[in-house]
Amino acid sequence: MQKNMTEQRTESEINTQTASQHAEIMEKVQKLNELIEANKILTNDKENAEETVRELVTKIQQLEGEMRPLRDGLQSLTSQKDALLAEKTALKNEIVRWTAKINQLTEQYKNVDADEYKRMKEEKRQFQQQISSLKADNQRMRTQSESLKSELSKTQGSLWD
């Protein structure tokens, strides 16, 4: 009987140990399954992130390609604007010079005989026509300059967007 009890105790201990080991193994299997699932999720997230990176790199390259012509256009417009501003300044200076010349000639020939006066008057009229023409050119240049400034601002705005 004692042998039977010892056997039962040993068998009970073995069953307890086996049950404990089985529970431990089941717990490890559960953890392994959780890790496998987490690994699948992380792998999926990684693949999605890599795809997003590829898409963003492609978009960046596309945008950089689109910016090159805009930068070149901006540089060209800036050069044109500078040239027009220089021309505008030169035309203003020419208007001032011709106005002074007309005033000088008018003063110089106030006391001239009738024929000389008529000639001077005609010359004055021609100078005034030149001034009007230069003013019209100046106005055209101003308009063109404003147009270029506006276009430059638009180009700069789209470049920074």
Short mmCIF file of C-alpha atoms in Angstrom, two decimals:
data_model
loop_
_atom_site.label_atom_id
_atom_site.label_comp_id
_atom_site.label_asym_id
_atom_site.label_seq_id
_atom_site.Cartn_x
_atom_site.Cartn_y
_atom_site.Cartn_z
CA MET A 1 0.00 0.00 0.00
CA GLN A 2 2.78 2.35 0.75
CA LYS A 3 4.25 1.50 -2.57
CA ASN A 4 0.93 2.26 -4.15
CA MET A 5 0.75 5.57 -2.33
CA THR A 6 4.27 6.43 -3.32
CA GLU A 7 3.43 5.58 -6.88
CA GLN A 8 0.30 7.69 -6.71
CA ARG A 9 2.26 10.57 -5.18
CA THR A 10 4.96 10.23 -7.80
CA GLU A 11 2.33 10.01 -10.49
CA SER A 12 0.56 13.02 -8.98
CA GLU A 13 3.81 14.97 -8.89
CA ILE A 14 4.51 13.96 -12.47
CA ASN A 15 0.98 14.97 -13.48
CA THR A 16 1.39 18.28 -11.65
CA GLN A 17 4.78 18.81 -13.25
CA THR A 18 3.43 17.78 -16.65
CA ALA A 19 0.41 20.05 -16.24
CA SER A 20 2.71 22.87 -15.19
CA GLN A 21 4.99 22.25 -18.15
CA HIS A 22 1.97 22.00 -20.42
CA ALA A 23 0.63 25.30 -19.09
CA GLU A 24 4.07 26.86 -19.55
CA ILE A 25 4.30 25.54 -23.10
CA MET A 26 0.76 26.77 -23.88
CA GLU A 27 1.69 30.19 -22.50
CA LYS A 28 4.81 30.23 -24.69
CA VAL A 29 2.74 29.14 -27.71
CA GLN A 30 0.28 31.96 -26.96
CA LYS A 31 3.12 34.48 -26.69
CA LEU A 32 4.64 33.10 -29.89
CA ASN A 33 1.30 33.53 -31.68
CA GLU A 34 1.05 37.09 -30.35
CA LEU A 35 4.59 37.81 -31.50
CA ILE A 36 3.87 36.35 -34.94
CA GLU A 37 0.76 38.54 -35.24
CA ALA A 38 2.65 41.61 -34.03
CA ASN A 39 5.42 40.81 -36.53
CA LYS A 40 2.84 40.61 -39.35
CA ILE A 41 1.39 43.97 -38.34
CA LEU A 42 4.83 45.57 -38.09
CA THR A 43 5.87 44.10 -41.45
CA ASN A 44 2.70 45.47 -43.03
CA ASP A 45 3.28 48.89 -41.43
CA LYS A 46 6.89 48.85 -42.67
CA GLU A 47 5.79 48.02 -46.22
CA ASN A 48 3.18 50.79 -46.12
CA ALA A 49 5.77 53.25 -44.83
CA GLU A 50 8.23 52.22 -47.55
CA GLU A 51 5.54 52.72 -50.20
CA THR A 52 4.74 56.14 -48.77
CA VAL A 53 8.44 57.04 -48.85
CA ARG A 54 8.69 55.93 -52.49
CA GLU A 55 5.63 58.00 -53.39
CA LEU A 56 6.99 61.05 -51.57
CA VAL A 57 10.41 60.72 -53.22
CA THR A 58 8.70 60.53 -56.62
CA LYS A 59 6.58 63.58 -55.78
CA ILE A 60 9.66 65.53 -54.62
CA GLN A 61 11.50 64.68 -57.83
CA GLN A 62 8.48 65.74 -59.87
CA LEU A 63 8.17 69.03 -57.98
CA GLU A 64 11.88 69.73 -58.34
CA GLY A 65 11.54 69.13 -62.07
CA GLU A 66 8.62 71.57 -62.20
CA MET A 67 10.57 74.18 -60.22
CA ARG A 68 13.54 74.30 -62.62
CA PRO A 69 11.66 76.09 -65.42
CA LEU A 70 10.03 78.40 -62.88
CA ARG A 71 13.42 79.39 -61.50
CA ASP A 72 14.75 79.96 -65.01
CA GLY A 73 11.65 81.99 -65.85
CA LEU A 74 12.04 84.00 -62.68
CA GLN A 75 15.64 84.77 -63.52
CA SER A 76 14.65 85.81 -67.05
CA LEU A 77 11.81 88.02 -65.77
CA THR A 78 14.13 89.62 -63.23
CA SER A 79 16.62 90.43 -65.97
CA GLN A 80 13.87 91.87 -68.17
CA LYS A 81 12.55 93.94 -65.28
CA ASP A 82 16.02 95.34 -64.57
CA ALA A 83 16.52 96.20 -68.24
CA LEU A 84 13.12 97.93 -68.40
CA LEU A 85 13.80 99.90 -65.23
CA ALA A 86 17.14 101.06 -66.66
CA GLU A 87 15.42 102.06 -69.90
CA LYS A 88 12.70 103.86 -67.95
CA THR A 89 15.32 105.83 -66.01
CA ALA A 90 17.13 106.74 -69.24
CA LEU A 91 13.85 107.93 -70.80
CA LYS A 92 13.05 110.06 -67.75
CA ASN A 93 16.49 111.64 -67.95
CA GLU A 94 16.00 112.32 -71.65
CA ILE A 95 12.63 113.99 -70.95
CA VAL A 96 14.27 116.23 -68.36
CA ARG A 97 17.09 117.08 -70.78
CA TRP A 98 14.71 117.93 -73.64
CA THR A 99 12.45 119.97 -71.38
CA ALA A 100 15.45 122.00 -70.20
CA LYS A 101 16.59 122.45 -73.81
CA ILE A 102 13.15 123.71 -74.84
CA ASN A 103 13.05 126.14 -71.94
CA GLN A 104 16.54 127.38 -72.78
CA LEU A 105 15.70 127.89 -76.44
CA THR A 106 12.44 129.60 -75.58
CA GLU A 107 14.24 132.07 -73.33
CA GLN A 108 17.05 132.59 -75.83
CA TYR A 109 14.78 133.39 -78.73
CA LYS A 110 12.07 135.45 -77.08
CA ASN A 111 13.43 138.59 -78.65
CA VAL A 112 14.01 137.25 -82.15
CA ASP A 113 12.47 138.58 -85.37
CA ALA A 114 9.19 137.14 -86.72
CA ASP A 115 10.73 134.59 -89.12
CA GLU A 116 13.16 133.40 -86.49
CA TYR A 117 10.30 133.28 -83.99
CA LYS A 118 8.20 131.12 -86.37
CA ARG A 119 11.14 128.78 -86.89
CA MET A 120 11.70 128.54 -83.16
CA LYS A 121 8.02 127.97 -82.55
CA GLU A 122 8.05 125.12 -85.06
CA GLU A 123 11.15 123.69 -83.40
CA LYS A 124 9.43 123.97 -80.05
CA ARG A 125 6.39 122.17 -81.42
CA GLN A 126 8.66 119.38 -82.69
CA PHE A 127 10.39 119.13 -79.35
CA GLN A 128 7.03 118.99 -77.60
CA GLN A 129 6.00 116.18 -79.93
CA GLN A 130 9.22 114.36 -79.04
CA ILE A 131 8.48 114.91 -75.36
CA SER A 132 4.95 113.57 -75.85
CA SER A 133 6.36 110.59 -77.68
CA LEU A 134 8.92 110.02 -74.93
CA LYS A 135 6.22 110.36 -72.29
CA ALA A 136 4.13 107.80 -74.14
CA ASP A 137 7.19 105.52 -74.32
CA ASN A 138 7.77 106.15 -70.63
CA GLN A 139 4.16 105.26 -69.84
CA ARG A 140 4.46 102.12 -71.97
CA MET A 141 7.61 101.18 -70.08
CA ARG A 142 5.88 101.81 -66.74
CA THR A 143 2.99 99.60 -67.80
CA GLN A 144 5.37 96.92 -69.00
CA SER A 145 7.40 97.25 -65.81
CA GLU A 146 4.27 96.86 -63.67
CA SER A 147 3.25 93.86 -65.73
CA LEU A 148 6.66 92.30 -65.23
CA LYS A 149 6.59 93.07 -61.52
CA SER A 150 3.18 91.41 -61.28
CA GLU A 151 4.37 88.41 -63.27
CA LEU A 152 7.51 88.26 -61.11
CA SER A 153 5.40 88.30 -57.95
CA LYS A 154 3.17 85.54 -59.31
CA THR A 155 6.19 83.47 -60.28
CA GLN A 156 7.82 84.00 -56.88
CA GLY A 157 4.53 83.09 -55.19
CA SER A 158 4.19 79.89 -57.13
CA LEU A 159 7.85 79.11 -56.53
CA TRP A 160 7.43 79.29 -52.76
CA ASP A 161 4.12 77.40 -52.68
#
